PDB file of C-alpha atoms in Angstrom:
ATOM      1  CA  MET A 124       0.000   0.000   0.000  1.00 25.00           C
ATOM      2  CA  PRO A 125       1.189   3.578  -0.588  1.00 26.00           C
ATOM      3  CA  PRO A 126       2.067   5.971   2.237  1.00 24.00           C
ATOM      4  CA  PRO A 127      -1.016   7.723   3.704  1.00 24.00           C
ATOM      5  CA  ASP A 128      -0.283  10.987   1.896  1.00 32.00           C
ATOM      6  CA  ILE A 129      -0.123   9.414  -1.572  1.00 34.00           C
ATOM      7  CA  LYS A 130      -2.901  10.711  -3.803  1.00 39.00           C
ATOM      8  CA  PRO A 131      -3.599  10.243  -7.521  1.00 42.00           C
ATOM      9  CA  PRO A 132      -1.361  12.152  -9.967  1.00 45.00           C
ATOM     10  CA  LEU A 133      -2.418  15.702 -10.864  1.00 43.00           C
ATOM     11  CA  CYS A 134      -4.374  15.859  -7.596  1.00 41.00           C
ATOM     12  CA  ASP A 135      -1.667  16.413  -4.991  1.00 40.00           C
ATOM     13  CA  VAL A 136      -1.574  20.210  -5.335  1.00 40.00           C
ATOM     14  CA  ALA A 137      -5.018  21.440  -4.413  1.00 38.00           C
ATOM     15  CA  ASN A 138      -5.072  24.657  -6.441  1.00 42.00           C
ATOM     16  CA  ALA A 139      -3.621  22.914  -9.469  1.00 48.00           C
ATOM     17  CA  ALA A 140      -6.150  20.094  -9.276  1.00 46.00           C
ATOM     18  CA  GLU A 141      -9.039  22.521  -8.958  1.00 44.00           C
ATOM     19  CA  ALA A 142      -7.794  24.535 -11.927  1.00 51.00           C
ATOM     20  CA  VAL A 143      -7.405  21.398 -14.054  1.00 49.00           C
ATOM     21  CA  LEU A 144     -10.903  20.166 -13.169  1.00 45.00           C
ATOM     22  CA  VAL A 145     -12.481  23.560 -13.936  1.00 45.00           C
ATOM     23  CA  CYS A 146     -10.671  23.612 -17.266  1.00 54.00           C
ATOM     24  CA  MET A 147     -11.851  20.075 -18.085  1.00 49.00           C
ATOM     25  CA  ILE A 148     -15.467  20.802 -17.166  1.00 44.00           C
ATOM     26  CA  CYS A 149     -15.787  24.271 -18.664  1.00 46.00           C
ATOM     27  CA  PHE A 150     -13.735  23.834 -21.816  1.00 53.00           C
ATOM     28  CA  THR A 151     -14.071  20.083 -22.470  1.00 58.00           C
ATOM     29  CA  ALA A 152     -10.309  19.820 -22.672  1.00 62.00           C
ATOM     30  CA  SER A 153      -8.154  16.873 -21.728  1.00 67.00           C
ATOM     31  CA  PRO A 154      -6.312  16.613 -18.381  1.00 63.00           C
ATOM     32  CA  ILE A 155      -2.992  16.905 -20.197  1.00 67.00           C
ATOM     33  CA  GLU A 156      -4.108  20.001 -22.127  1.00 63.00           C
ATOM     34  CA  CYS A 157      -5.493  21.603 -18.970  1.00 62.00           C
ATOM     35  CA  THR A 158      -2.345  20.878 -17.017  1.00 60.00           C
ATOM     36  CA  MET A 159      -0.278  22.432 -19.801  1.00 59.00           C
ATOM     37  CA  LEU A 160      -2.504  25.521 -19.780  1.00 59.00           C
ATOM     38  CA  PHE A 161      -2.203  25.755 -16.002  1.00 54.00           C
ATOM     39  CA  THR A 162       1.561  25.437 -16.289  1.00 54.00           C
ATOM     40  CA  LEU A 163       1.647  28.307 -18.781  1.00 54.00           C
ATOM     41  CA  LEU A 164      -0.357  30.502 -16.417  1.00 51.00           C
ATOM     42  CA  LEU A 165       1.956  29.605 -13.554  1.00 47.00           C
ATOM     43  CA  SER A 166       4.987  30.549 -15.596  1.00 47.00           C
ATOM     44  CA  LEU A 167       3.525  34.033 -16.064  1.00 44.00           C
ATOM     45  CA  LEU A 168       3.116  34.317 -12.301  1.00 41.00           C
ATOM     46  CA  ALA A 169       6.605  33.047 -11.558  1.00 42.00           C
ATOM     47  CA  LEU A 170       8.036  36.568 -11.748  1.00 41.00           C
ATOM     48  CA  ALA A 171       6.117  37.377  -8.563  1.00 42.00           C
ATOM     49  CA  GLY A 172       7.381  34.338  -6.636  1.00 44.00           C
ATOM     50  CA  HIS A 173       7.960  30.636  -6.770  1.00 47.00           C
ATOM     51  CA  ALA A 174       5.588  28.616  -8.937  1.00 56.00           C
ATOM     52  CA  THR A 175       5.252  24.916  -9.602  1.00 74.00           C
ATOM     53  CA  ALA A 176       6.870  23.945 -12.906  1.00 88.00           C
ATOM     54  CA  VAL A 177       5.383  20.980 -14.754  1.00 95.00           C
ATOM     55  CA  SER A 178       7.349  19.209 -17.475  1.00 97.00           C
ATOM     56  CA  TRP A 179       5.793  16.717 -19.869  1.00 98.00           C
ATOM     57  CA  TYR A 180       7.451  14.075 -22.033  1.00 98.00           C
ATOM     58  CA  PHE A 181       5.131  11.647 -23.784  1.00 98.00           C
ATOM     59  CA  LEU A 182       4.461   9.578 -26.863  1.00 98.00           C
ATOM     60  CA  ARG A 183       0.855   9.092 -27.980  1.00 98.00           C
ATOM     61  CA  TYR A 184      -0.766   6.613 -30.356  1.00 98.00           C
ATOM     62  CA  TYR A 185      -4.170   7.199 -31.952  1.00 98.00           C
ATOM     63  CA  PRO A 186      -6.140   4.372 -33.588  1.00 98.00           C
ATOM     64  CA  ALA A 187      -7.648   4.656 -37.045  1.00 98.00           C
ATOM     65  CA  SER A 188     -10.837   6.650 -37.475  1.00 97.00           C
ATOM     66  CA  GLY A 189     -13.837   4.883 -35.951  1.00 97.00           C
ATOM     67  CA  GLN A 190     -11.710   2.603 -33.781  1.00 98.00           C
ATOM     68  CA  LYS A 191     -11.232   2.488 -30.016  1.00 98.00           C
ATOM     69  CA  PHE A 192      -8.627   0.817 -27.845  1.00 98.00           C
ATOM     70  CA  THR A 193      -9.760  -2.262 -25.924  1.00 98.00           C
ATOM     71  CA  SER A 194      -6.545  -3.364 -24.221  1.00 98.00           C
ATOM     72  CA  PHE A 195      -3.092  -2.040 -23.374  1.00 99.00           C
ATOM     73  CA  SER A 196      -0.383  -4.175 -21.786  1.00 98.00           C
ATOM     74  CA  GLY A 197       3.378  -4.415 -21.471  1.00 98.00           C
ATOM     75  CA  VAL A 198       6.370  -4.500 -19.164  1.00 98.00           C
ATOM     76  CA  MET A 199       7.837  -1.356 -17.587  1.00 98.00           C
ATOM     77  CA  ALA A 200      11.424  -1.271 -16.350  1.00 98.00           C
ATOM     78  CA  VAL A 201      11.706   0.639 -13.076  1.00 98.00           C
ATOM     79  CA  PRO A 202      14.228   3.479 -13.532  1.00 97.00           C
ATOM     80  CA  THR A 203      16.727   4.859 -11.051  1.00 95.00           C
ATOM     81  CA  GLN A 204      15.505   7.370  -8.472  1.00 91.00           C
ATOM     82  CA  PRO A 205      18.087   9.945  -7.331  1.00 84.00           C
ATOM     83  CA  LYS A 206      15.802  11.478  -4.693  1.00 92.00           C
ATOM     84  CA  ALA A 207      12.216  11.824  -3.514  1.00 96.00           C
ATOM     85  CA  ALA A 208      10.459  14.044  -6.018  1.00 96.00           C
ATOM     86  CA  THR A 209       7.102  14.522  -7.700  1.00 97.00           C
ATOM     87  CA  ILE A 210       7.754  12.169 -10.579  1.00 97.00           C
ATOM     88  CA  TYR A 211       5.039  10.183 -12.320  1.00 98.00           C
ATOM     89  CA  VAL A 212       5.899   7.650 -15.012  1.00 98.00           C
ATOM     90  CA  TRP A 213       2.984   5.902 -16.648  1.00 98.00           C
ATOM     91  CA  PRO A 214       1.366   4.159 -19.553  1.00 98.00           C
ATOM     92  CA  GLY A 215      -2.241   5.174 -19.927  1.00 98.00           C
ATOM     93  CA  LEU A 216      -5.369   5.569 -22.016  1.00 98.00           C
ATOM     94  CA  GLN A 217      -7.347   8.736 -22.653  1.00 98.00           C
ATOM     95  CA  PRO A 218     -10.939   8.815 -23.982  1.00 97.00           C
ATOM     96  CA  THR A 219     -12.499  10.719 -26.841  1.00 96.00           C
ATOM     97  CA  ASP A 220     -14.318  13.060 -24.436  1.00 93.00           C
ATOM     98  CA  ASN A 221     -10.994  14.015 -22.779  1.00 92.00           C
ATOM     99  CA  SER A 222     -12.600  13.587 -19.363  1.00 94.00           C
ATOM    100  CA  GLY A 223      -9.624  11.943 -17.670  1.00 96.00           C
ATOM    101  CA  VAL A 224      -6.735   9.523 -17.934  1.00 97.00           C
ATOM    102  CA  TYR A 225      -6.758   5.808 -17.080  1.00 98.00           C
ATOM    103  CA  GLN A 226      -3.221   5.089 -15.849  1.00 98.00           C
ATOM    104  CA  ASN A 227      -0.736   2.670 -14.297  1.00 98.00           C
ATOM    105  CA  VAL A 228       1.348   5.185 -12.369  1.00 98.00           C
ATOM    106  CA  LEU A 229       4.876   4.758 -11.060  1.00 98.00           C
ATOM    107  CA  ASP A 230       5.023   7.384  -8.297  1.00 98.00           C
ATOM    108  CA  GLY A 231       8.300   8.748  -6.901  1.00 97.00           C
ATOM    109  CA  ARG A 232       7.111  11.184  -4.227  1.00 97.00           C
ATOM    110  CA  SER A 233       8.020   9.097  -1.169  1.00 97.00           C
ATOM    111  CA  GLY A 234      11.587   8.406  -2.279  1.00 96.00           C
ATOM    112  CA  THR A 235      10.674   4.787  -3.020  1.00 97.00           C
ATOM    113  CA  TRP A 236       8.846   3.955  -6.214  1.00 98.00           C
ATOM    114  CA  TRP A 237       5.222   2.919  -5.737  1.00 98.00           C
ATOM    115  CA  ILE A 238       2.973   1.787  -8.576  1.00 98.00           C
ATOM    116  CA  GLY A 239      -0.811   1.622  -8.739  1.00 98.00           C
ATOM    117  CA  SER A 240      -3.625   1.976 -11.244  1.00 98.00           C
ATOM    118  CA  GLY A 241      -6.403   4.513 -11.374  1.00 98.00           C
ATOM    119  CA  TRP A 242      -8.550   7.048 -13.162  1.00 98.00           C
ATOM    120  CA  CYS A 243      -7.610  10.702 -12.877  1.00 96.00           C
ATOM    121  CA  CYS A 244      -9.425  12.757 -11.908  1.00 90.00           C
ATOM    122  CA  ALA A 245     -13.220  13.191 -12.294  1.00 88.00           C
ATOM    123  CA  ASN A 246     -16.292  12.326 -14.384  1.00 91.00           C
ATOM    124  CA  PRO A 247     -16.541   9.783 -12.871  1.00 94.00           C
ATOM    125  CA  SER A 248     -14.828  10.117  -9.504  1.00 94.00           C
ATOM    126  CA  LEU A 249     -13.364   6.692  -8.712  1.00 96.00           C
ATOM    127  CA  PRO A 250     -11.172   5.463  -5.844  1.00 96.00           C
ATOM    128  CA  TRP A 251      -7.536   4.866  -6.709  1.00 96.00           C
ATOM    129  CA  GLY A 252      -6.512   1.244  -7.060  1.00 97.00           C
ATOM    130  CA  SER A 253      -4.149  -0.750  -4.881  1.00 97.00           C
ATOM    131  CA  GLY A 254      -0.453  -1.127  -5.596  1.00 98.00           C
ATOM    132  CA  PHE A 255       2.988  -1.933  -4.226  1.00 98.00           C
ATOM    133  CA  ASN A 256       6.532  -0.629  -3.831  1.00 98.00           C
ATOM    134  CA  THR A 257       9.049  -1.488  -6.519  1.00 98.00           C
ATOM    135  CA  TYR A 258      12.735  -0.736  -6.964  1.00 97.00           C
ATOM    136  CA  PRO A 259      15.224   0.288  -9.678  1.00 97.00           C
ATOM    137  CA  GLY A 260      16.233  -2.632 -11.850  1.00 96.00           C
ATOM    138  CA  GLU A 261      12.941  -4.469 -11.367  1.00 98.00           C
ATOM    139  CA  THR A 262      10.206  -4.740 -13.955  1.00 98.00           C
ATOM    140  CA  VAL A 263       6.447  -4.456 -13.557  1.00 98.00           C
ATOM    141  CA  THR A 264       3.985  -6.039 -15.958  1.00 98.00           C
ATOM    142  CA  PHE A 265       0.854  -3.980 -16.571  1.00 98.00           C
ATOM    143  CA  LYS A 266      -2.336  -5.160 -18.230  1.00 98.00           C
ATOM    144  CA  ASN A 267      -5.472  -3.113 -18.856  1.00 98.00           C
ATOM    145  CA  THR A 268      -8.386  -4.877 -20.499  1.00 98.00           C
ATOM    146  CA  LEU A 269     -11.946  -3.890 -21.342  1.00 98.00           C
ATOM    147  CA  GLY A 270     -14.381  -6.350 -19.772  1.00 98.00           C
ATOM    148  CA  SER A 271     -18.149  -6.622 -20.056  1.00 96.00           C
ATOM    149  CA  THR A 272     -18.829  -4.443 -17.003  1.00 97.00           C
ATOM    150  CA  ALA A 273     -15.532  -2.693 -16.232  1.00 98.00           C
ATOM    151  CA  TRP A 274     -11.940  -2.106 -17.260  1.00 98.00           C
ATOM    152  CA  ILE A 275      -9.608  -4.443 -15.365  1.00 98.00           C
ATOM    153  CA  SER A 276      -6.058  -3.410 -14.429  1.00 98.00           C
ATOM    154  CA  THR A 277      -3.512  -5.967 -13.259  1.00 98.00           C
ATOM    155  CA  LEU A 278       0.035  -5.165 -12.092  1.00 98.00           C
ATOM    156  CA  THR A 279       2.671  -7.803 -11.352  1.00 98.00           C
ATOM    157  CA  ARG A 280       6.065  -7.219  -9.728  1.00 98.00           C
ATOM    158  CA  SER A 281       8.525  -9.487 -11.503  1.00 96.00           C
ATOM    159  CA  SER A 282      10.978  -9.988  -8.631  1.00 96.00           C
ATOM    160  CA  THR A 283       8.392 -11.356  -6.202  1.00 97.00           C
ATOM    161  CA  GLY A 284       5.356 -12.263  -8.276  1.00 98.00           C
ATOM    162  CA  GLU A 285       3.243  -9.874  -6.207  1.00 98.00           C
ATOM    163  CA  THR A 286       0.064  -9.035  -8.125  1.00 98.00           C
ATOM    164  CA  VAL A 287      -2.744  -6.538  -7.630  1.00 98.00           C
ATOM    165  CA  SER A 288      -5.891  -6.277  -9.712  1.00 98.00           C
ATOM    166  CA  ASN A 289      -8.566  -3.575  -9.721  1.00 98.00           C
ATOM    167  CA  SER A 290     -11.677  -2.847 -11.746  1.00 98.00           C
ATOM    168  CA  PHE A 291     -12.796   0.588 -12.903  1.00 98.00           C
ATOM    169  CA  ALA A 292     -16.293   1.537 -14.076  1.00 97.00           C
ATOM    170  CA  LEU A 293     -15.148   3.059 -17.355  1.00 98.00           C
ATOM    171  CA  THR A 294     -16.943   0.972 -19.976  1.00 98.00           C
ATOM    172  CA  SER A 295     -18.859   4.052 -21.118  1.00 96.00           C
ATOM    173  CA  LYS A 296     -15.576   5.642 -22.194  1.00 97.00           C
ATOM    174  CA  SER A 297     -14.245   5.233 -25.711  1.00 98.00           C
ATOM    175  CA  PHE A 298     -10.458   5.314 -25.420  1.00 98.00           C
ATOM    176  CA  ASN A 299      -8.694   6.649 -28.496  1.00 98.00           C
ATOM    177  CA  GLN A 300      -5.283   7.641 -27.098  1.00 98.00           C
ATOM    178  CA  ALA A 301      -2.545   5.343 -25.775  1.00 98.00           C
ATOM    179  CA  LEU A 302       0.278   7.154 -23.993  1.00 98.00           C
ATOM    180  CA  PHE A 303       3.749   6.492 -22.613  1.00 98.00           C
ATOM    181  CA  ALA A 304       4.354   9.448 -20.300  1.00 98.00           C
ATOM    182  CA  ILE A 305       6.755  11.131 -17.901  1.00 98.00           C
ATOM    183  CA  GLU A 306       5.153  13.856 -15.758  1.00 98.00           C
ATOM    184  CA  LEU A 307       7.450  15.999 -13.601  1.00 98.00           C
ATOM    185  CA  TYR A 308       6.812  18.726 -11.020  1.00 97.00           C
ATOM    186  CA  ASP A 309       9.722  21.011 -10.082  1.00 96.00           C
ATOM    187  CA  VAL A 310      12.277  18.375 -10.995  1.00 96.00           C
ATOM    188  CA  ALA A 311      14.413  17.570 -14.018  1.00 96.00           C
ATOM    189  CA  TRP A 312      14.461  14.316 -15.955  1.00 96.00           C
ATOM    190  CA  ASP A 313      17.680  13.102 -14.365  1.00 92.00           C
ATOM    191  CA  PHE A 314      16.813   9.488 -13.599  1.00 93.00           C
ATOM    192  CA  GLY A 315      17.766   7.888 -16.894  1.00 95.00           C
ATOM    193  CA  GLN A 316      15.682   6.263 -19.563  1.00 98.00           C
ATOM    194  CA  VAL A 317      12.201   4.823 -19.165  1.00 98.00           C
ATOM    195  CA  ALA A 318      11.792   1.555 -21.060  1.00 98.00           C
ATOM    196  CA  PHE A 319       8.710  -0.450 -21.968  1.00 98.00           C
ATOM    197  CA  SER A 320       8.822  -3.872 -23.599  1.00 98.00           C
ATOM    198  CA  ASN A 321       6.453  -6.544 -24.907  1.00 98.00           C
ATOM    199  CA  VAL A 322       3.805  -3.895 -25.492  1.00 98.00           C
ATOM    200  CA  VAL A 323       0.478  -5.067 -26.914  1.00 99.00           C
ATOM    201  CA  ILE A 324      -2.316  -2.638 -27.821  1.00 99.00           C
ATOM    202  CA  THR A 325      -5.597  -3.755 -29.369  1.00 98.00           C
ATOM    203  CA  SER A 326      -8.238  -1.707 -31.142  1.00 98.00           C
ATOM    204  CA  THR A 327     -11.661  -2.560 -32.504  1.00 98.00           C
ATOM    205  CA  GLY A 328     -13.935  -0.901 -35.030  1.00 98.00           C
ATOM    206  CA  SER A 329     -12.283  -1.708 -38.364  1.00 98.00           C
ATOM    207  CA  SER A 330      -9.450  -3.701 -39.885  1.00 98.00           C
ATOM    208  CA  ASP A 331      -7.251  -0.638 -40.483  1.00 98.00           C
ATOM    209  CA  SER A 332      -3.887  -1.369 -38.835  1.00 98.00           C
ATOM    210  CA  SER A 333      -1.996   1.642 -40.214  1.00 98.00           C
ATOM    211  CA  TRP A 334      -1.870   3.355 -36.815  1.00 98.00           C
ATOM    212  CA  CYS A 335       0.324   0.606 -35.411  1.00 98.00           C
ATOM    213  CA  ASN A 336       3.047   1.057 -38.023  1.00 97.00           C
ATOM    214  CA  SER A 337       2.952   4.863 -37.862  1.00 97.00           C
ATOM    215  CA  ALA A 338       5.223   6.864 -35.574  1.00 98.00           C
ATOM    216  CA  PRO A 339       3.453   8.080 -32.415  1.00 98.00           C
ATOM    217  CA  GLU A 340       2.976  11.738 -31.604  1.00 98.00           C
ATOM    218  CA  ASN A 341       6.034  13.054 -29.751  1.00 98.00           C
ATOM    219  CA  TYR A 342       4.674  15.945 -27.717  1.00 98.00           C
ATOM    220  CA  ASN A 343       6.548  19.153 -28.577  1.00 97.00           C
ATOM    221  CA  ALA A 344       9.337  16.966 -30.004  1.00 98.00           C
ATOM    222  CA  ALA A 345      10.516  16.992 -26.389  1.00 98.00           C
ATOM    223  CA  THR A 346      11.665  13.373 -26.129  1.00 98.00           C
ATOM    224  CA  MET A 347      14.479  11.397 -27.671  1.00 98.00           C
ATOM    225  CA  TYR A 348      13.071   7.904 -28.087  1.00 98.00           C
ATOM    226  CA  SER A 349      13.422   4.591 -29.869  1.00 98.00           C
ATOM    227  CA  ILE A 350      10.808   2.067 -30.957  1.00 98.00           C
ATOM    228  CA  THR A 351      11.661  -1.386 -32.279  1.00 98.00           C
ATOM    229  CA  GLY A 352       9.948  -4.601 -33.274  1.00 98.00           C
ATOM    230  CA  VAL A 353       6.569  -3.284 -34.460  1.00 98.00           C
ATOM    231  CA  SER A 354       4.060  -5.678 -36.012  1.00 98.00           C
ATOM    232  CA  ALA A 355       0.315  -5.642 -36.589  1.00 98.00           C
ATOM    233  CA  SER A 356      -2.183  -8.434 -37.109  1.00 98.00           C
ATOM    234  CA  VAL A 357      -5.880  -8.298 -37.902  1.00 98.00           C
ATOM    235  CA  SER A 358      -8.731 -10.632 -36.990  1.00 98.00           C
ATOM    236  CA  GLY A 359     -12.110  -9.392 -38.182  1.00 98.00           C
ATOM    237  CA  ASN A 360     -12.415  -5.827 -36.864  1.00 97.00           C
ATOM    238  CA  THR A 361      -9.763  -6.266 -34.176  1.00 98.00           C
ATOM    239  CA  VAL A 362      -6.236  -4.961 -34.695  1.00 98.00           C
ATOM    240  CA  THR A 363      -3.459  -6.265 -32.446  1.00 98.00           C
ATOM    241  CA  CYS A 364      -0.366  -4.080 -32.367  1.00 98.00           C
ATOM    242  CA  LYS A 365       2.789  -5.579 -30.867  1.00 98.00           C
ATOM    243  CA  ILE A 366       5.832  -3.445 -30.048  1.00 98.00           C
ATOM    244  CA  ALA A 367       8.970  -5.134 -28.763  1.00 98.00           C
ATOM    245  CA  SER A 368      10.449  -1.990 -27.225  1.00 98.00           C
ATOM    246  CA  VAL A 369       9.489   1.635 -26.507  1.00 98.00           C
ATOM    247  CA  VAL A 370      12.246   3.621 -24.821  1.00 98.00           C
ATOM    248  CA  LEU A 371      11.947   7.241 -23.686  1.00 98.00           C
ATOM    249  CA  GLN A 372      15.680   7.917 -23.668  1.00 98.00           C
ATOM    250  CA  ARG A 373      16.216  11.532 -22.579  1.00 98.00           C
ATOM    251  CA  PRO A 374      14.982  15.079 -23.174  1.00 98.00           C
ATOM    252  CA  ALA A 375      15.539  16.265 -26.736  1.00 97.00           C
TER     253      ALA A 375
END
């Protein structure tokens, strides 16, 4: 279990969380877009005093038109951690209505990595899932699958076999964005590369597999990255995209 003060990402700074939620509700923008807008506003206020600086590094896949993602799994290598800091590393899915992010979050605030799954941050409001501590050099397998009544997230710590599984009432969401993200607050990316392997993403809605073989969006061209071993297969209207390796190497 996480320390008592651990809260979902984007929600640990009250004013920031409130601003993001207002932005999401009033402007129908995504959590990432709202956080970026909030960061811009904070930078304008920084001349008057200290302000929280948020840095984003992420790759994002979109399925073909008319498709939605129905599963997202892989293995995440736990990076080094020089110090306790507000660092979130996560794979996740975002829906077409941009109402939140469904994530498996590696959290560095306590000084020891902790990983858990959850939905951030509202519409609907859901409790954060369970998780466990993990350490540099270990790997964690993540699996998110659309079921008949809920999305199911399962995390497994490779070194011990420890497994946690949680369900989230998100079947009404149509997920059309798959992300590999690093989210930083007042800290630099100084903990080395973030590597994902054995990634499998499935989409349904048509047989168009072109999205799998296309390069993902690299937000603001901010990340040096490598992707290897990409292959797509199609069965009916289901596309299965397999990626041997996705590595966020360093800031560009």
